[in-house]
Short mmCIF file of C-alpha atoms in Angstrom, two decimals:
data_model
loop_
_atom_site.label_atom_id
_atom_site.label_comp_id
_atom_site.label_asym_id
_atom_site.label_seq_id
_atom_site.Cartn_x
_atom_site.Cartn_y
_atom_site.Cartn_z
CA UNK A 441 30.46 148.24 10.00
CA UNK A 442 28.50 145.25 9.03
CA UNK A 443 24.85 144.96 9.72
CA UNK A 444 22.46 141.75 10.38
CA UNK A 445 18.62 141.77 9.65
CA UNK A 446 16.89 140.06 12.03
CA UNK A 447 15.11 137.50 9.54
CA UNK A 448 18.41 136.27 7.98
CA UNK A 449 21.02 133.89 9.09
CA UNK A 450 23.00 136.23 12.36
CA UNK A 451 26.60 135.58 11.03
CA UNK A 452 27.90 138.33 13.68
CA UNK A 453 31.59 139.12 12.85
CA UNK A 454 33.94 137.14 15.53
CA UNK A 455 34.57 140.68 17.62
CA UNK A 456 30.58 141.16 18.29
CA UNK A 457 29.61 140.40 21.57
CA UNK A 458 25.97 139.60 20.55
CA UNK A 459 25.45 136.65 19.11
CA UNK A 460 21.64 136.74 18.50
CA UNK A 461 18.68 139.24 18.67
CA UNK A 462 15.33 139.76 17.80
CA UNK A 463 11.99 141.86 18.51
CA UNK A 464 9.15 141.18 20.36
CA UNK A 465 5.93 142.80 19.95
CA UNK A 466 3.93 141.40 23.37
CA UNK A 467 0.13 142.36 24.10
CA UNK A 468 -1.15 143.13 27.74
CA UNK A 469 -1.89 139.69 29.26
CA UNK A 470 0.99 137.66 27.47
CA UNK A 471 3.31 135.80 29.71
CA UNK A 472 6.31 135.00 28.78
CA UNK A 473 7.46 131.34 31.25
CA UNK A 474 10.11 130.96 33.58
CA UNK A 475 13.12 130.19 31.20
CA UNK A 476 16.57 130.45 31.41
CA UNK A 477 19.53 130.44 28.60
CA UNK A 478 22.92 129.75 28.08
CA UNK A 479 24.28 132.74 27.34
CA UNK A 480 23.84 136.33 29.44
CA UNK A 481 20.28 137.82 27.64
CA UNK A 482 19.53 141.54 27.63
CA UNK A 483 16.23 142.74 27.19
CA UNK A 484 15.10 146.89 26.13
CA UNK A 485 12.32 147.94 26.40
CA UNK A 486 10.89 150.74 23.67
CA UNK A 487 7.17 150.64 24.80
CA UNK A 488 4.87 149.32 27.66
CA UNK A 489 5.14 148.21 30.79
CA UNK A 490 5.38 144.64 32.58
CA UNK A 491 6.06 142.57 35.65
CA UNK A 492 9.41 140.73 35.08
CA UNK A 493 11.08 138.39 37.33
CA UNK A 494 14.71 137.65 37.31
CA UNK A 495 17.57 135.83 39.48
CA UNK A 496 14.10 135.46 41.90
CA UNK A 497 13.53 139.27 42.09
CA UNK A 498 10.72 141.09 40.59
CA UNK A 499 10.48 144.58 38.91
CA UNK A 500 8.13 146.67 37.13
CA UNK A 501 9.56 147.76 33.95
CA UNK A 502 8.66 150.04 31.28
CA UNK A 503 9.82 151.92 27.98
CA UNK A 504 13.45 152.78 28.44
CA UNK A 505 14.22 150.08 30.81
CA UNK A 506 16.76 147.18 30.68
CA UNK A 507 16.90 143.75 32.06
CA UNK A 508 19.97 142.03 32.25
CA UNK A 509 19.75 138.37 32.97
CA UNK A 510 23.15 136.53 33.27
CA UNK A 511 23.28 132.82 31.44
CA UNK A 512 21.42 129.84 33.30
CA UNK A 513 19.24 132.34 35.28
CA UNK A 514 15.83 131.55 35.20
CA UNK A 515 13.44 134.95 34.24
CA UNK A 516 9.97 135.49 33.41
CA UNK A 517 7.86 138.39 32.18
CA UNK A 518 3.71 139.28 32.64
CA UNK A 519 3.42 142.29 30.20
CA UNK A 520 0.74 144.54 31.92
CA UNK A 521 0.29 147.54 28.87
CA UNK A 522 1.73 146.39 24.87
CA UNK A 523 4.84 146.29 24.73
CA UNK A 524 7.71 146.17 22.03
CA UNK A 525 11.05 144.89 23.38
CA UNK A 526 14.30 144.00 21.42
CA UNK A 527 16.35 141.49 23.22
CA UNK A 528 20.16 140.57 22.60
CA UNK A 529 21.92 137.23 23.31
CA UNK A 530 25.59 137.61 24.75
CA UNK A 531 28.16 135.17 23.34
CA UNK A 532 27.20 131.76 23.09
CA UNK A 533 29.48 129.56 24.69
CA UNK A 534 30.62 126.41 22.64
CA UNK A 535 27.85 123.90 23.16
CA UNK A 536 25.26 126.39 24.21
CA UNK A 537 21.82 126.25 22.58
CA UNK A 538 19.22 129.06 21.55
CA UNK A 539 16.18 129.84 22.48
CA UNK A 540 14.02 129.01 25.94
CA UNK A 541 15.56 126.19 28.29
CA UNK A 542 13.77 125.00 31.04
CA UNK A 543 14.81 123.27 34.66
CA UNK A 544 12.53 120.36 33.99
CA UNK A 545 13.18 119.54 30.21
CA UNK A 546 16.68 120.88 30.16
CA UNK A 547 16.15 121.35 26.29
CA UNK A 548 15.07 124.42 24.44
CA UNK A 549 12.23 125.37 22.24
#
């Protein structure tokens, strides 16, 4: 079984279907802006509770919760109490880029 650490290179073996991942640690009053990505994102949350908007619906989420986002929807997230979430990437598709892409750049951060 291999394993990846988050702060080295994600070389996932070609059977994962995660392709990236990281934690956030989020204080009450960050926002998080509308985004979208090009591969399906899923996010779990361990502790706290926000206001997260997805595919144009919104939902209160807290510790336990996941939000599954498919690729090229746009999302957002208000977190209301600290929170500490780990979100996965799905597979990347060839020619698919990391990180937050927006509508009106169309490039990512």
């Amino acid at each position: 079984m291999p394993v990846i650490r988050q702060h080295e290179p994600q070389n996932a073996p070609p059977w994962s279907e995660i392709s990236h991942y990281g934690v956030n640690r989020l204080k009450a009053g960050d926002t998080v802006e509308l985004h979208y990505h090009s591969c399906n994102e899923y996010w779990i949350i361990v502790s706290g509770r926000g206001t997260c908007t997805t595919e144009g619906d919104t939902y209160e989420i807290g510790a336990g919760d996941m939000v599954l986002t498919k690729a090229g929807d746009e999302h957002s997230l208000l977190v209301t109490e600290d929170m500490v979430a780990v979100y996965c990437y799905g597979i990347m598709p060839e020619g698919g880029l990391h990180g937050h892409l927006h509508r009106e750049r169309g490039i990512g951060e």
